[in-house]
């Protein structure tokens, strides 16, 4: 189901985050140990639910950003490991909550926690992980890092509510959609990248550079996810292709196809998204309309734009292996559509 996207001309080396993985490998080993330790509890269901998602093969990109950004400014303490673990717990908690809100059945190729243990357990274990994240932030002793990550947690929750309020609303504008994904996805990328230089006591300009890098990387990352839901594979997504369509999510490809479509086509979108009349034939038609109106290609174009802003944010910084690896992350995120 879907059309596999390939928008590059000519052959080029596939983008990779191998350098980022190599540079952060030792610290990520400590992060993984801390994750297992802090996800533990005498309440048996908590580690069961937490480890179901934690051990399901996510790339752990966000904590690696924190570690690399701290290394970039020669941070020599222990706080970056705790902050990176906090970032991963915040992300995991968000996924547990998201799957309940979206009534999702699959995540990273496995049944979601809510399908196995129920909605209540998923929400409450997500809350437990958030609590553990904040305890680790306090342990680090940086009020500024605590402020950045706690603000991100609040913004993410606002984004969830914004998305809920806009659910199935085909009159959602592109700007409104960007506001949602900026809050839901990009805010955590931004915070993850910024807290590294903060605890390394980098300059204000350096912190701003990493904050901007993370924000724009997060926007690019989410827009590529939006595109992949209609033009990717289950392996790329970690969930079923077309899940956004079946759940009636108004993502950028839908917004563009709806606005550019004929009256008859907009009637189709209203039946599919607002009235939830969806099936495999409807998904095929949706993909066809998006292709006709360039909605998927333009979504990828928007992602490339934000990727370039992220790249430019790092441009003034000193050349280091970490800077090079962070730039590779931009290319990797975009290349998922190839």
Short mmCIF file of C-alpha atoms in Angstrom, two decimals:
data_model
loop_
_atom_site.label_atom_id
_atom_site.label_comp_id
_atom_site.label_asym_id
_atom_site.label_seq_id
_atom_site.Cartn_x
_atom_site.Cartn_y
_atom_site.Cartn_z
CA UNK A 1 0.00 0.00 0.00
CA UNK A 2 1.36 3.42 -0.87
CA UNK A 3 3.96 4.75 -3.22
CA UNK A 4 7.61 4.39 -2.31
CA UNK A 5 9.20 7.80 -2.51
CA UNK A 6 12.44 8.40 -4.32
CA UNK A 7 13.02 12.03 -5.11
CA UNK A 8 16.79 12.14 -5.52
CA UNK A 9 18.40 12.29 -8.94
CA UNK A 10 21.57 10.33 -9.47
CA UNK A 11 23.43 8.12 -7.03
CA UNK A 12 24.86 9.33 -3.74
CA UNK A 13 26.06 7.76 -0.54
CA UNK A 14 23.15 6.88 1.73
CA UNK A 15 22.89 9.22 4.71
CA UNK A 16 23.85 7.67 8.02
CA UNK A 17 24.06 8.50 11.71
CA UNK A 18 26.95 6.06 12.20
CA UNK A 19 29.34 8.83 13.30
CA UNK A 20 26.84 10.05 15.89
CA UNK A 21 26.36 6.50 17.17
CA UNK A 22 30.14 5.94 17.36
CA UNK A 23 30.84 9.27 19.10
CA UNK A 24 28.17 8.69 21.75
CA UNK A 25 28.54 4.90 22.10
CA UNK A 26 30.29 4.91 25.49
CA UNK A 27 27.91 7.47 26.98
CA UNK A 28 24.88 5.72 25.46
CA UNK A 29 25.97 2.53 27.20
CA UNK A 30 25.66 4.42 30.49
CA UNK A 31 22.34 5.94 29.38
CA UNK A 32 20.97 2.47 28.62
CA UNK A 33 22.04 1.21 32.04
CA UNK A 34 20.37 4.20 33.69
CA UNK A 35 17.20 3.67 31.63
CA UNK A 36 16.92 0.09 32.89
CA UNK A 37 17.63 1.17 36.47
CA UNK A 38 15.19 4.09 36.53
CA UNK A 39 12.42 2.17 34.73
CA UNK A 40 12.48 -0.36 37.56
CA UNK A 41 9.84 -0.45 40.26
CA UNK A 42 8.45 -2.78 42.91
CA UNK A 43 5.11 -2.35 41.12
CA UNK A 44 5.45 -5.20 38.64
CA UNK A 45 3.44 -3.69 35.81
CA UNK A 46 5.58 -0.52 35.58
CA UNK A 47 8.81 -2.13 34.28
CA UNK A 48 6.77 -4.49 32.08
CA UNK A 49 4.98 -1.67 30.29
CA UNK A 50 8.01 0.65 30.21
CA UNK A 51 10.42 -1.99 28.89
CA UNK A 52 7.94 -3.09 26.22
CA UNK A 53 8.48 0.26 24.47
CA UNK A 54 11.99 1.08 25.70
CA UNK A 55 13.37 -2.23 24.36
CA UNK A 56 11.50 -2.12 21.05
CA UNK A 57 14.32 -0.83 18.91
CA UNK A 58 13.97 2.95 18.72
CA UNK A 59 17.08 4.78 17.50
CA UNK A 60 17.37 6.86 20.70
CA UNK A 61 18.19 9.83 18.49
CA UNK A 62 17.14 12.50 21.00
CA UNK A 63 19.43 11.38 23.86
CA UNK A 64 22.29 11.03 21.38
CA UNK A 65 21.76 14.69 20.43
CA UNK A 66 22.11 15.65 24.10
CA UNK A 67 25.31 13.65 24.50
CA UNK A 68 26.91 14.90 21.27
CA UNK A 69 26.00 18.51 22.03
CA UNK A 70 27.59 18.25 25.48
CA UNK A 71 30.72 16.62 24.02
CA UNK A 72 30.90 19.36 21.40
CA UNK A 73 31.67 21.89 24.14
CA UNK A 74 34.06 19.60 26.06
CA UNK A 75 31.69 18.83 28.93
CA UNK A 76 33.52 16.64 31.45
CA UNK A 77 30.91 15.85 34.09
CA UNK A 78 28.22 13.20 34.55
CA UNK A 79 25.11 15.34 34.07
CA UNK A 80 24.78 14.79 30.32
CA UNK A 81 24.04 11.08 30.88
CA UNK A 82 21.21 11.87 33.31
CA UNK A 83 19.81 14.59 31.04
CA UNK A 84 19.97 12.29 28.01
CA UNK A 85 18.11 9.62 29.97
CA UNK A 86 15.54 12.23 31.03
CA UNK A 87 15.05 13.18 27.37
CA UNK A 88 14.47 9.53 26.41
CA UNK A 89 11.99 9.05 29.27
CA UNK A 90 10.11 12.18 28.20
CA UNK A 91 9.96 10.85 24.66
CA UNK A 92 8.82 7.38 25.79
CA UNK A 93 6.13 8.88 28.04
CA UNK A 94 4.89 10.96 25.11
CA UNK A 95 4.65 7.87 22.90
CA UNK A 96 2.70 5.96 25.57
CA UNK A 97 0.27 8.88 25.91
CA UNK A 98 0.08 9.44 22.12
CA UNK A 99 -0.90 5.85 21.46
CA UNK A 100 -3.79 6.16 23.90
CA UNK A 101 -5.00 9.46 22.42
CA UNK A 102 -4.64 8.17 18.84
CA UNK A 103 -5.99 4.70 19.68
CA UNK A 104 -2.94 3.25 17.90
CA UNK A 105 -2.48 -0.49 17.61
CA UNK A 106 1.14 -0.71 16.47
CA UNK A 107 4.38 1.05 17.41
CA UNK A 108 7.86 0.16 16.10
CA UNK A 109 6.49 -3.03 14.56
CA UNK A 110 4.96 -4.32 17.82
CA UNK A 111 1.59 -4.07 19.49
CA UNK A 112 1.30 -0.86 21.47
CA UNK A 113 1.35 -1.06 25.27
CA UNK A 114 -2.30 0.00 25.37
CA UNK A 115 -3.26 -3.05 23.29
CA UNK A 116 -1.60 -5.37 25.83
CA UNK A 117 -2.11 -3.67 29.20
CA UNK A 118 -4.87 -1.15 28.44
CA UNK A 119 -5.13 2.61 28.25
CA UNK A 120 -5.01 3.26 31.98
CA UNK A 121 -1.72 1.41 32.46
CA UNK A 122 -0.15 3.18 29.46
CA UNK A 123 -1.07 6.63 30.75
CA UNK A 124 0.03 5.92 34.33
CA UNK A 125 3.37 4.34 33.33
CA UNK A 126 3.97 7.35 31.08
CA UNK A 127 3.38 9.55 34.12
CA UNK A 128 5.84 7.43 36.15
CA UNK A 129 8.54 7.89 33.49
CA UNK A 130 7.97 11.66 33.45
CA UNK A 131 8.38 11.69 37.23
CA UNK A 132 11.65 9.77 36.95
CA UNK A 133 12.83 12.15 34.24
CA UNK A 134 12.29 15.16 36.48
CA UNK A 135 14.06 13.47 39.41
CA UNK A 136 17.14 12.98 37.22
CA UNK A 137 17.00 16.60 36.02
CA UNK A 138 17.01 17.75 39.64
CA UNK A 139 19.96 15.44 40.38
CA UNK A 140 22.02 17.24 37.73
CA UNK A 141 21.67 20.48 39.65
CA UNK A 142 21.34 22.83 36.69
CA UNK A 143 18.31 25.09 37.11
CA UNK A 144 18.66 26.26 33.52
CA UNK A 145 18.62 22.69 32.14
CA UNK A 146 15.64 21.91 34.39
CA UNK A 147 13.86 24.99 33.08
CA UNK A 148 14.50 24.05 29.44
CA UNK A 149 13.29 20.45 29.78
CA UNK A 150 10.33 21.23 32.05
CA UNK A 151 9.23 23.96 29.62
CA UNK A 152 9.48 21.43 26.79
CA UNK A 153 7.27 19.00 28.74
CA UNK A 154 4.64 21.71 29.12
CA UNK A 155 4.87 22.70 25.44
CA UNK A 156 4.52 19.06 24.34
CA UNK A 157 1.33 18.73 26.40
CA UNK A 158 0.00 21.95 24.84
CA UNK A 159 0.76 20.50 21.41
CA UNK A 160 -1.21 17.37 22.24
CA UNK A 161 -4.21 19.45 23.24
CA UNK A 162 -3.84 21.65 20.14
CA UNK A 163 -3.85 18.54 17.97
CA UNK A 164 -6.88 17.17 19.78
CA UNK A 165 -8.76 20.45 19.30
CA UNK A 166 -7.90 20.46 15.59
CA UNK A 167 -8.65 16.76 15.07
CA UNK A 168 -10.44 15.98 11.80
CA UNK A 169 -10.61 19.71 10.97
CA UNK A 170 -9.83 20.03 7.27
CA UNK A 171 -9.85 23.83 7.53
CA UNK A 172 -6.60 23.60 9.54
CA UNK A 173 -4.04 25.90 7.93
CA UNK A 174 -0.44 25.08 7.22
CA UNK A 175 0.64 27.58 9.89
CA UNK A 176 -1.66 25.93 12.45
CA UNK A 177 -0.22 22.52 11.60
CA UNK A 178 3.33 23.84 12.01
CA UNK A 179 2.36 25.21 15.43
CA UNK A 180 1.21 21.72 16.46
CA UNK A 181 4.30 19.85 15.26
CA UNK A 182 6.58 22.57 16.63
CA UNK A 183 5.07 21.89 20.06
CA UNK A 184 4.55 18.12 19.81
CA UNK A 185 7.80 17.06 18.18
CA UNK A 186 10.27 19.88 17.63
CA UNK A 187 10.22 21.22 21.20
CA UNK A 188 11.83 18.06 22.58
CA UNK A 189 14.45 17.94 19.80
CA UNK A 190 15.27 21.57 20.60
CA UNK A 191 15.52 21.00 24.35
CA UNK A 192 17.57 17.83 23.86
CA UNK A 193 20.11 19.73 21.76
CA UNK A 194 20.22 22.81 24.00
CA UNK A 195 20.79 21.26 27.44
CA UNK A 196 24.18 19.86 26.38
CA UNK A 197 25.82 23.26 25.83
CA UNK A 198 23.96 24.62 28.86
CA UNK A 199 25.62 22.24 31.32
CA UNK A 200 28.93 22.68 29.44
CA UNK A 201 28.59 26.41 30.17
CA UNK A 202 28.84 27.31 26.49
CA UNK A 203 28.18 30.86 25.32
CA UNK A 204 24.69 32.22 24.81
CA UNK A 205 25.24 32.18 21.03
CA UNK A 206 26.32 28.55 21.10
CA UNK A 207 23.24 27.58 23.10
CA UNK A 208 21.01 29.48 20.68
CA UNK A 209 22.64 27.69 17.74
CA UNK A 210 21.91 24.25 19.20
CA UNK A 211 18.39 25.29 20.19
CA UNK A 212 17.65 26.45 16.63
CA UNK A 213 19.28 23.34 15.17
CA UNK A 214 17.11 21.06 17.31
CA UNK A 215 13.89 22.95 16.62
CA UNK A 216 14.32 22.90 12.84
CA UNK A 217 15.59 19.31 12.81
CA UNK A 218 12.44 18.33 14.73
CA UNK A 219 10.19 20.10 12.22
CA UNK A 220 11.96 18.39 9.32
CA UNK A 221 11.77 15.02 11.09
CA UNK A 222 8.00 15.27 11.66
CA UNK A 223 7.25 16.46 8.12
CA UNK A 224 9.12 13.47 6.72
CA UNK A 225 7.02 11.25 9.01
CA UNK A 226 3.90 12.97 7.61
CA UNK A 227 5.07 12.17 4.08
CA UNK A 228 6.08 8.59 4.88
CA UNK A 229 2.61 7.76 6.16
CA UNK A 230 1.42 8.01 2.56
CA UNK A 231 4.57 7.15 0.66
CA UNK A 232 6.71 4.95 2.86
CA UNK A 233 6.77 1.40 4.20
CA UNK A 234 5.91 -0.06 7.58
CA UNK A 235 9.66 -0.64 8.14
CA UNK A 236 10.38 3.08 7.62
CA UNK A 237 7.57 4.16 9.92
CA UNK A 238 7.55 1.57 12.67
CA UNK A 239 3.78 1.51 12.28
CA UNK A 240 1.29 0.66 9.56
CA UNK A 241 1.39 2.79 6.41
CA UNK A 242 -1.78 4.88 6.26
CA UNK A 243 -2.34 4.95 10.03
CA UNK A 244 -2.63 8.74 9.96
CA UNK A 245 -5.33 8.42 7.28
CA UNK A 246 -7.25 5.74 9.20
CA UNK A 247 -7.07 7.81 12.39
CA UNK A 248 -8.34 10.91 10.58
CA UNK A 249 -5.19 12.92 11.26
CA UNK A 250 -4.94 16.19 9.36
CA UNK A 251 -1.24 16.26 8.45
CA UNK A 252 0.46 18.49 5.89
CA UNK A 253 -0.05 16.19 2.86
CA UNK A 254 -3.79 16.15 3.64
CA UNK A 255 -3.92 19.92 4.15
CA UNK A 256 -2.20 20.57 0.81
CA UNK A 257 -4.22 18.00 -1.16
CA UNK A 258 -7.49 19.27 0.33
CA UNK A 259 -6.76 22.92 -0.40
CA UNK A 260 -5.58 22.24 -3.95
CA UNK A 261 -8.36 19.80 -4.81
CA UNK A 262 -11.58 20.17 -6.73
CA UNK A 263 -14.94 20.41 -5.01
CA UNK A 264 -15.50 16.67 -5.58
CA UNK A 265 -12.08 15.86 -4.15
CA UNK A 266 -12.74 17.96 -1.06
CA UNK A 267 -15.98 16.00 -0.60
CA UNK A 268 -13.90 12.80 -0.62
CA UNK A 269 -11.58 14.21 2.03
CA UNK A 270 -14.50 15.25 4.23
CA UNK A 271 -16.02 11.76 4.04
CA UNK A 272 -12.66 10.14 4.79
CA UNK A 273 -11.33 12.44 7.51
CA UNK A 274 -14.38 14.03 9.12
CA UNK A 275 -16.82 11.10 8.73
CA UNK A 276 -14.12 8.41 9.11
CA UNK A 277 -15.19 6.54 5.97
CA UNK A 278 -11.83 4.86 5.33
CA UNK A 279 -10.69 1.63 3.71
CA UNK A 280 -7.78 0.44 1.54
CA UNK A 281 -9.42 1.79 -1.60
CA UNK A 282 -9.84 5.16 0.10
CA UNK A 283 -6.18 5.18 1.08
CA UNK A 284 -5.17 4.45 -2.52
CA UNK A 285 -7.37 7.32 -3.70
CA UNK A 286 -5.91 9.63 -1.05
CA UNK A 287 -2.37 8.80 -2.21
CA UNK A 288 -3.41 9.37 -5.81
CA UNK A 289 -4.83 12.81 -5.02
CA UNK A 290 -1.73 13.74 -3.05
CA UNK A 291 0.47 12.68 -5.95
CA UNK A 292 -1.67 14.62 -8.45
CA UNK A 293 -1.43 17.82 -6.43
CA UNK A 294 2.21 17.45 -5.39
CA UNK A 295 1.26 17.30 -1.71
CA UNK A 296 3.80 14.65 -0.69
CA UNK A 297 6.63 16.19 -2.71
CA UNK A 298 5.89 19.63 -1.29
CA UNK A 299 5.79 18.25 2.26
CA UNK A 300 9.27 16.86 1.65
CA UNK A 301 10.28 20.23 0.21
CA UNK A 302 9.15 21.95 3.41
CA UNK A 303 11.17 19.39 5.40
CA UNK A 304 14.26 20.15 3.31
CA UNK A 305 13.75 23.86 4.00
CA UNK A 306 13.77 23.32 7.77
CA UNK A 307 16.75 20.98 7.38
CA UNK A 308 18.70 23.78 5.72
CA UNK A 309 17.82 26.16 8.56
CA UNK A 310 19.14 23.55 11.01
CA UNK A 311 22.34 23.23 8.98
CA UNK A 312 22.82 27.01 8.87
CA UNK A 313 22.29 27.25 12.64
CA UNK A 314 25.42 25.13 13.17
CA UNK A 315 27.47 26.81 10.43
CA UNK A 316 29.24 29.43 12.64
CA UNK A 317 30.33 26.87 15.23
CA UNK A 318 33.84 25.46 15.40
CA UNK A 319 34.43 22.38 13.24
CA UNK A 320 34.36 19.28 15.44
CA UNK A 321 33.49 15.62 14.86
CA UNK A 322 30.29 16.22 16.84
CA UNK A 323 29.24 19.11 14.61
CA UNK A 324 29.81 16.96 11.52
CA UNK A 325 27.78 14.14 13.08
CA UNK A 326 24.89 16.49 13.93
CA UNK A 327 24.83 17.70 10.32
CA UNK A 328 24.69 14.05 9.19
CA UNK A 329 21.53 13.65 11.30
CA UNK A 330 19.77 16.25 9.12
CA UNK A 331 20.62 14.33 5.96
CA UNK A 332 19.61 11.04 7.59
CA UNK A 333 16.20 12.39 8.63
CA UNK A 334 15.46 13.66 5.13
CA UNK A 335 16.87 10.55 3.41
CA UNK A 336 14.23 8.33 5.00
CA UNK A 337 12.00 9.17 2.00
CA UNK A 338 14.51 7.94 -0.57
#
